[in-house]
């Protein structure tokens, strides 16, 4: 367990914000330039704006996991999303529509999760304020679920074995990350240990 001085965390947050905002801005420009801006792309852009704001406004971590292998899993889970971008490559209208609704569902869950997580948002495994209301009162990791659902939607519109392998690896990273994060937070924060006892499911109420 470790911490960084407040000022260093704030400078790091600003640096990450500038990089993430720049990347999302570039992706948005590509979508507009290629004439692909539609409702679902607009919702996804809103999702990315909320992520950027979370980086900029989040509170400093009280403690950070120092095990690099654990943090590597967390980073891989989050940044694997950069591989799930691009126009659909399949043609069946029904499959494309199903993909569209799946991505929209995942993006909607993601926006709501980010808003409710707010200043407790983080990419690395770290302790901030425990969120227990809204979607977090139903499952412990709705934001991770949202990313898995969005990437499932992408898979449906890009049906190929490399995409299947990427989806499986990305989803596995999120599952492992959730387990590692819970172990760390519960060992350092009694409030989170109590939260785990109260909210039993990680991703889907009554299932898992």
PDB file of C-alpha atoms in Angstrom:
ATOM      1  CA  UNK A   1       0.000   0.000   0.000  1.00  0.00           C
ATOM      2  CA  UNK A   2       1.279   3.487  -0.850  1.00  0.00           C
ATOM      3  CA  UNK A   3       0.127   7.041  -1.343  1.00  0.00           C
ATOM      4  CA  UNK A   4       1.256  10.007  -3.390  1.00  0.00           C
ATOM      5  CA  UNK A   5       1.281  13.589  -2.084  1.00  0.00           C
ATOM      6  CA  UNK A   6      -1.882  15.480  -2.956  1.00  0.00           C
ATOM      7  CA  UNK A   7      -0.175  17.884  -5.370  1.00  0.00           C
ATOM      8  CA  UNK A   8       1.438  15.030  -7.313  1.00  0.00           C
ATOM      9  CA  UNK A   9      -1.879  13.233  -7.636  1.00  0.00           C
ATOM     10  CA  UNK A  10      -3.511  16.398  -8.953  1.00  0.00           C
ATOM     11  CA  UNK A  11      -0.757  16.947 -11.527  1.00  0.00           C
ATOM     12  CA  UNK A  12      -1.009  13.304 -12.580  1.00  0.00           C
ATOM     13  CA  UNK A  13      -4.793  13.593 -12.933  1.00  0.00           C
ATOM     14  CA  UNK A  14      -4.398  16.680 -15.130  1.00  0.00           C
ATOM     15  CA  UNK A  15      -1.794  14.907 -17.271  1.00  0.00           C
ATOM     16  CA  UNK A  16      -4.037  11.848 -17.728  1.00  0.00           C
ATOM     17  CA  UNK A  17      -7.014  14.105 -18.450  1.00  0.00           C
ATOM     18  CA  UNK A  18      -5.138  15.906 -21.229  1.00  0.00           C
ATOM     19  CA  UNK A  19      -4.004  12.631 -22.804  1.00  0.00           C
ATOM     20  CA  UNK A  20      -7.372  10.881 -22.574  1.00  0.00           C
ATOM     21  CA  UNK A  21      -9.257  13.990 -23.737  1.00  0.00           C
ATOM     22  CA  UNK A  22      -6.865  14.353 -26.658  1.00  0.00           C
ATOM     23  CA  UNK A  23      -7.351  10.737 -27.703  1.00  0.00           C
ATOM     24  CA  UNK A  24     -11.147  10.905 -27.403  1.00  0.00           C
ATOM     25  CA  UNK A  25     -11.131  14.206 -29.284  1.00  0.00           C
ATOM     26  CA  UNK A  26      -9.151  12.629 -32.105  1.00  0.00           C
ATOM     27  CA  UNK A  27     -11.557   9.668 -32.247  1.00  0.00           C
ATOM     28  CA  UNK A  28     -14.523  12.038 -32.309  1.00  0.00           C
ATOM     29  CA  UNK A  29     -12.974  14.005 -35.183  1.00  0.00           C
ATOM     30  CA  UNK A  30     -12.499  10.744 -37.131  1.00  0.00           C
ATOM     31  CA  UNK A  31     -16.147   9.782 -36.600  1.00  0.00           C
ATOM     32  CA  UNK A  32     -17.340  13.171 -37.844  1.00  0.00           C
ATOM     33  CA  UNK A  33     -14.895  13.238 -40.769  1.00  0.00           C
ATOM     34  CA  UNK A  34     -15.990   9.766 -41.879  1.00  0.00           C
ATOM     35  CA  UNK A  35     -19.681  10.696 -41.674  1.00  0.00           C
ATOM     36  CA  UNK A  36     -20.390   8.151 -38.929  1.00  0.00           C
ATOM     37  CA  UNK A  37     -21.844  10.544 -36.357  1.00  0.00           C
ATOM     38  CA  UNK A  38     -25.239   9.155 -35.345  1.00  0.00           C
ATOM     39  CA  UNK A  39     -27.241   8.759 -32.135  1.00  0.00           C
ATOM     40  CA  UNK A  40     -25.174   5.914 -30.717  1.00  0.00           C
ATOM     41  CA  UNK A  41     -21.894   7.665 -31.522  1.00  0.00           C
ATOM     42  CA  UNK A  42     -23.275  10.772 -29.826  1.00  0.00           C
ATOM     43  CA  UNK A  43     -24.084   8.792 -26.677  1.00  0.00           C
ATOM     44  CA  UNK A  44     -20.616   7.252 -26.763  1.00  0.00           C
ATOM     45  CA  UNK A  45     -19.070  10.724 -27.059  1.00  0.00           C
ATOM     46  CA  UNK A  46     -21.060  11.777 -23.987  1.00  0.00           C
ATOM     47  CA  UNK A  47     -19.723   8.700 -22.182  1.00  0.00           C
ATOM     48  CA  UNK A  48     -16.154   9.736 -23.043  1.00  0.00           C
ATOM     49  CA  UNK A  49     -16.751  13.308 -21.863  1.00  0.00           C
ATOM     50  CA  UNK A  50     -17.927  11.985 -18.489  1.00  0.00           C
ATOM     51  CA  UNK A  51     -14.783   9.831 -18.204  1.00  0.00           C
ATOM     52  CA  UNK A  52     -12.598  12.873 -18.896  1.00  0.00           C
ATOM     53  CA  UNK A  53     -14.403  14.899 -16.240  1.00  0.00           C
ATOM     54  CA  UNK A  54     -13.988  12.069 -13.731  1.00  0.00           C
ATOM     55  CA  UNK A  55     -10.225  12.118 -14.292  1.00  0.00           C
ATOM     56  CA  UNK A  56     -10.144  15.866 -13.804  1.00  0.00           C
ATOM     57  CA  UNK A  57     -12.413  16.074 -10.745  1.00  0.00           C
ATOM     58  CA  UNK A  58     -11.704  12.878  -8.808  1.00  0.00           C
ATOM     59  CA  UNK A  59     -10.485  12.976  -5.225  1.00  0.00           C
ATOM     60  CA  UNK A  60      -6.944  11.865  -4.351  1.00  0.00           C
ATOM     61  CA  UNK A  61      -6.517   8.212  -3.434  1.00  0.00           C
ATOM     62  CA  UNK A  62      -6.029   7.407   0.238  1.00  0.00           C
ATOM     63  CA  UNK A  63      -3.985   4.325  -0.636  1.00  0.00           C
ATOM     64  CA  UNK A  64      -2.812   2.655  -3.843  1.00  0.00           C
ATOM     65  CA  UNK A  65      -2.060  -1.021  -4.497  1.00  0.00           C
ATOM     66  CA  UNK A  66       1.690  -1.416  -5.012  1.00  0.00           C
ATOM     67  CA  UNK A  67       1.636  -4.876  -6.607  1.00  0.00           C
ATOM     68  CA  UNK A  68       2.555  -4.105 -10.206  1.00  0.00           C
ATOM     69  CA  UNK A  69       1.019  -7.316 -11.557  1.00  0.00           C
ATOM     70  CA  UNK A  70      -2.343  -6.323 -10.067  1.00  0.00           C
ATOM     71  CA  UNK A  71      -2.125  -2.842 -11.523  1.00  0.00           C
ATOM     72  CA  UNK A  72      -1.127  -4.291 -14.911  1.00  0.00           C
ATOM     73  CA  UNK A  73      -4.410  -6.213 -14.981  1.00  0.00           C
ATOM     74  CA  UNK A  74      -6.327  -3.032 -14.109  1.00  0.00           C
ATOM     75  CA  UNK A  75      -4.603  -1.017 -16.840  1.00  0.00           C
ATOM     76  CA  UNK A  76      -5.108  -3.758 -19.452  1.00  0.00           C
ATOM     77  CA  UNK A  77      -8.821  -3.968 -18.600  1.00  0.00           C
ATOM     78  CA  UNK A  78      -9.401  -0.232 -18.995  1.00  0.00           C
ATOM     79  CA  UNK A  79      -7.216   0.488 -22.020  1.00  0.00           C
ATOM     80  CA  UNK A  80      -8.244  -2.624 -23.956  1.00  0.00           C
ATOM     81  CA  UNK A  81     -11.210  -0.511 -25.007  1.00  0.00           C
ATOM     82  CA  UNK A  82      -9.054   1.251 -27.605  1.00  0.00           C
ATOM     83  CA  UNK A  83      -9.158  -1.954 -29.686  1.00  0.00           C
ATOM     84  CA  UNK A  84     -12.957  -1.981 -29.794  1.00  0.00           C
ATOM     85  CA  UNK A  85     -13.464   0.912 -32.200  1.00  0.00           C
ATOM     86  CA  UNK A  86     -14.351   1.261 -35.856  1.00  0.00           C
ATOM     87  CA  UNK A  87     -17.292   0.958 -38.261  1.00  0.00           C
ATOM     88  CA  UNK A  88     -19.236  -2.344 -38.450  1.00  0.00           C
ATOM     89  CA  UNK A  89     -17.886  -4.989 -40.817  1.00  0.00           C
ATOM     90  CA  UNK A  90     -20.924  -7.262 -40.916  1.00  0.00           C
ATOM     91  CA  UNK A  91     -24.048  -6.812 -43.033  1.00  0.00           C
ATOM     92  CA  UNK A  92     -27.065  -8.725 -41.631  1.00  0.00           C
ATOM     93  CA  UNK A  93     -29.466  -6.003 -40.534  1.00  0.00           C
ATOM     94  CA  UNK A  94     -30.766  -7.963 -37.535  1.00  0.00           C
ATOM     95  CA  UNK A  95     -27.261  -8.579 -36.177  1.00  0.00           C
ATOM     96  CA  UNK A  96     -26.325  -4.929 -36.654  1.00  0.00           C
ATOM     97  CA  UNK A  97     -29.461  -3.787 -34.856  1.00  0.00           C
ATOM     98  CA  UNK A  98     -28.779  -6.182 -31.982  1.00  0.00           C
ATOM     99  CA  UNK A  99     -25.219  -4.861 -31.827  1.00  0.00           C
ATOM    100  CA  UNK A 100     -26.526  -1.276 -31.806  1.00  0.00           C
ATOM    101  CA  UNK A 101     -28.881  -1.910 -28.868  1.00  0.00           C
ATOM    102  CA  UNK A 102     -26.229  -3.845 -26.941  1.00  0.00           C
ATOM    103  CA  UNK A 103     -23.711  -1.015 -27.288  1.00  0.00           C
ATOM    104  CA  UNK A 104     -26.370   1.527 -26.330  1.00  0.00           C
ATOM    105  CA  UNK A 105     -27.294  -0.502 -23.231  1.00  0.00           C
ATOM    106  CA  UNK A 106     -23.673  -0.797 -22.165  1.00  0.00           C
ATOM    107  CA  UNK A 107     -22.994   2.894 -22.798  1.00  0.00           C
ATOM    108  CA  UNK A 108     -26.084   3.912 -20.829  1.00  0.00           C
ATOM    109  CA  UNK A 109     -25.050   1.762 -17.863  1.00  0.00           C
ATOM    110  CA  UNK A 110     -21.546   3.199 -18.169  1.00  0.00           C
ATOM    111  CA  UNK A 111     -22.683   6.835 -18.067  1.00  0.00           C
ATOM    112  CA  UNK A 112     -24.941   6.210 -15.078  1.00  0.00           C
ATOM    113  CA  UNK A 113     -22.180   4.283 -13.276  1.00  0.00           C
ATOM    114  CA  UNK A 114     -19.628   7.034 -13.896  1.00  0.00           C
ATOM    115  CA  UNK A 115     -21.991   9.754 -12.684  1.00  0.00           C
ATOM    116  CA  UNK A 116     -22.748   7.773  -9.515  1.00  0.00           C
ATOM    117  CA  UNK A 117     -19.090   6.872  -8.975  1.00  0.00           C
ATOM    118  CA  UNK A 118     -18.111  10.505  -9.541  1.00  0.00           C
ATOM    119  CA  UNK A 119     -14.995  11.587  -7.689  1.00  0.00           C
ATOM    120  CA  UNK A 120     -14.230   7.998  -6.669  1.00  0.00           C
ATOM    121  CA  UNK A 121     -13.406   7.022 -10.258  1.00  0.00           C
ATOM    122  CA  UNK A 122     -10.044   5.393 -10.863  1.00  0.00           C
ATOM    123  CA  UNK A 123      -8.164   3.218 -13.334  1.00  0.00           C
ATOM    124  CA  UNK A 124      -5.601   1.843 -10.903  1.00  0.00           C
ATOM    125  CA  UNK A 125      -6.582  -0.181  -7.852  1.00  0.00           C
ATOM    126  CA  UNK A 126      -6.802   2.414  -5.087  1.00  0.00           C
ATOM    127  CA  UNK A 127      -8.931   3.456  -2.132  1.00  0.00           C
ATOM    128  CA  UNK A 128     -11.215   6.433  -2.468  1.00  0.00           C
ATOM    129  CA  UNK A 129     -14.732   6.959  -1.127  1.00  0.00           C
ATOM    130  CA  UNK A 130     -16.916   3.836  -1.249  1.00  0.00           C
ATOM    131  CA  UNK A 131     -20.054   4.271  -3.360  1.00  0.00           C
ATOM    132  CA  UNK A 132     -23.039   2.234  -2.205  1.00  0.00           C
ATOM    133  CA  UNK A 133     -26.092   3.860  -3.809  1.00  0.00           C
ATOM    134  CA  UNK A 134     -27.753   3.701  -7.219  1.00  0.00           C
ATOM    135  CA  UNK A 135     -26.387   0.917  -9.389  1.00  0.00           C
ATOM    136  CA  UNK A 136     -23.719   0.306  -6.738  1.00  0.00           C
ATOM    137  CA  UNK A 137     -26.501  -0.715  -4.399  1.00  0.00           C
ATOM    138  CA  UNK A 138     -27.354  -3.546  -6.798  1.00  0.00           C
ATOM    139  CA  UNK A 139     -23.922  -4.788  -7.882  1.00  0.00           C
ATOM    140  CA  UNK A 140     -20.365  -3.940  -6.874  1.00  0.00           C
ATOM    141  CA  UNK A 141     -18.972  -3.287 -10.356  1.00  0.00           C
ATOM    142  CA  UNK A 142     -21.599  -1.855 -12.719  1.00  0.00           C
ATOM    143  CA  UNK A 143     -18.975   0.161 -14.607  1.00  0.00           C
ATOM    144  CA  UNK A 144     -16.998  -2.968 -15.443  1.00  0.00           C
ATOM    145  CA  UNK A 145     -20.215  -4.643 -16.544  1.00  0.00           C
ATOM    146  CA  UNK A 146     -20.938  -1.709 -18.840  1.00  0.00           C
ATOM    147  CA  UNK A 147     -17.572  -2.045 -20.566  1.00  0.00           C
ATOM    148  CA  UNK A 148     -18.065  -5.782 -21.074  1.00  0.00           C
ATOM    149  CA  UNK A 149     -21.530  -5.190 -22.550  1.00  0.00           C
ATOM    150  CA  UNK A 150     -20.260  -2.454 -24.892  1.00  0.00           C
ATOM    151  CA  UNK A 151     -17.478  -4.702 -26.125  1.00  0.00           C
ATOM    152  CA  UNK A 152     -19.950  -7.528 -26.638  1.00  0.00           C
ATOM    153  CA  UNK A 153     -21.914  -5.166 -28.878  1.00  0.00           C
ATOM    154  CA  UNK A 154     -18.755  -4.426 -30.840  1.00  0.00           C
ATOM    155  CA  UNK A 155     -18.093  -8.151 -31.185  1.00  0.00           C
ATOM    156  CA  UNK A 156     -21.555  -8.658 -32.682  1.00  0.00           C
ATOM    157  CA  UNK A 157     -20.779  -6.143 -35.419  1.00  0.00           C
ATOM    158  CA  UNK A 158     -17.241  -7.483 -35.955  1.00  0.00           C
ATOM    159  CA  UNK A 159     -17.727 -11.283 -35.918  1.00  0.00           C
ATOM    160  CA  UNK A 160     -14.229 -12.685 -36.311  1.00  0.00           C
ATOM    161  CA  UNK A 161     -12.037 -14.976 -34.246  1.00  0.00           C
ATOM    162  CA  UNK A 162      -9.473 -12.257 -33.378  1.00  0.00           C
ATOM    163  CA  UNK A 163     -12.320 -10.107 -32.005  1.00  0.00           C
ATOM    164  CA  UNK A 164     -13.667 -13.070 -30.019  1.00  0.00           C
ATOM    165  CA  UNK A 165     -10.218 -13.654 -28.519  1.00  0.00           C
ATOM    166  CA  UNK A 166      -9.875  -9.950 -27.705  1.00  0.00           C
ATOM    167  CA  UNK A 167     -13.317  -9.873 -26.082  1.00  0.00           C
ATOM    168  CA  UNK A 168     -12.570 -12.934 -23.940  1.00  0.00           C
ATOM    169  CA  UNK A 169      -9.208 -11.526 -22.831  1.00  0.00           C
ATOM    170  CA  UNK A 170     -10.683  -8.098 -22.057  1.00  0.00           C
ATOM    171  CA  UNK A 171     -13.608  -9.570 -20.100  1.00  0.00           C
ATOM    172  CA  UNK A 172     -11.242 -11.852 -18.167  1.00  0.00           C
ATOM    173  CA  UNK A 173      -9.162  -8.813 -17.213  1.00  0.00           C
ATOM    174  CA  UNK A 174     -12.247  -7.126 -15.792  1.00  0.00           C
ATOM    175  CA  UNK A 175     -13.246 -10.196 -13.785  1.00  0.00           C
ATOM    176  CA  UNK A 176      -9.738 -10.629 -12.377  1.00  0.00           C
ATOM    177  CA  UNK A 177      -9.445  -6.891 -11.742  1.00  0.00           C
ATOM    178  CA  UNK A 178     -12.708  -6.922  -9.767  1.00  0.00           C
ATOM    179  CA  UNK A 179     -11.443  -9.782  -7.589  1.00  0.00           C
ATOM    180  CA  UNK A 180      -8.051  -8.161  -6.963  1.00  0.00           C
ATOM    181  CA  UNK A 181      -9.632  -4.787  -6.247  1.00  0.00           C
ATOM    182  CA  UNK A 182     -12.109  -6.248  -3.774  1.00  0.00           C
ATOM    183  CA  UNK A 183      -9.360  -8.129  -1.939  1.00  0.00           C
ATOM    184  CA  UNK A 184      -7.289  -4.962  -1.600  1.00  0.00           C
ATOM    185  CA  UNK A 185     -10.122  -2.628  -0.621  1.00  0.00           C
ATOM    186  CA  UNK A 186     -11.620  -5.052   1.904  1.00  0.00           C
ATOM    187  CA  UNK A 187      -8.215  -5.499   3.567  1.00  0.00           C
ATOM    188  CA  UNK A 188      -7.721  -1.739   3.911  1.00  0.00           C
ATOM    189  CA  UNK A 189     -11.218  -0.334   4.394  1.00  0.00           C
ATOM    190  CA  UNK A 190     -13.796  -1.722   6.815  1.00  0.00           C
ATOM    191  CA  UNK A 191     -16.539   0.179   5.020  1.00  0.00           C
ATOM    192  CA  UNK A 192     -15.810  -1.723   1.806  1.00  0.00           C
ATOM    193  CA  UNK A 193     -15.698  -5.063   3.629  1.00  0.00           C
ATOM    194  CA  UNK A 194     -19.151  -4.301   5.033  1.00  0.00           C
ATOM    195  CA  UNK A 195     -20.340  -3.211   1.582  1.00  0.00           C
ATOM    196  CA  UNK A 196     -19.274  -6.561   0.100  1.00  0.00           C
ATOM    197  CA  UNK A 197     -21.360  -8.394   2.684  1.00  0.00           C
ATOM    198  CA  UNK A 198     -24.380  -6.216   1.927  1.00  0.00           C
ATOM    199  CA  UNK A 199     -24.101  -6.247  -1.889  1.00  0.00           C
ATOM    200  CA  UNK A 200     -23.366  -9.870  -2.777  1.00  0.00           C
ATOM    201  CA  UNK A 201     -23.053  -9.737  -6.579  1.00  0.00           C
ATOM    202  CA  UNK A 202     -20.246  -8.293  -8.656  1.00  0.00           C
ATOM    203  CA  UNK A 203     -21.868  -7.799 -12.067  1.00  0.00           C
ATOM    204  CA  UNK A 204     -25.433  -9.103 -12.412  1.00  0.00           C
ATOM    205  CA  UNK A 205     -27.964  -9.163  -9.529  1.00  0.00           C
ATOM    206  CA  UNK A 206     -28.885 -12.707  -8.561  1.00  0.00           C
ATOM    207  CA  UNK A 207     -26.384 -14.239 -11.015  1.00  0.00           C
ATOM    208  CA  UNK A 208     -22.743 -13.389 -10.418  1.00  0.00           C
TER     209      UNK A 208
END
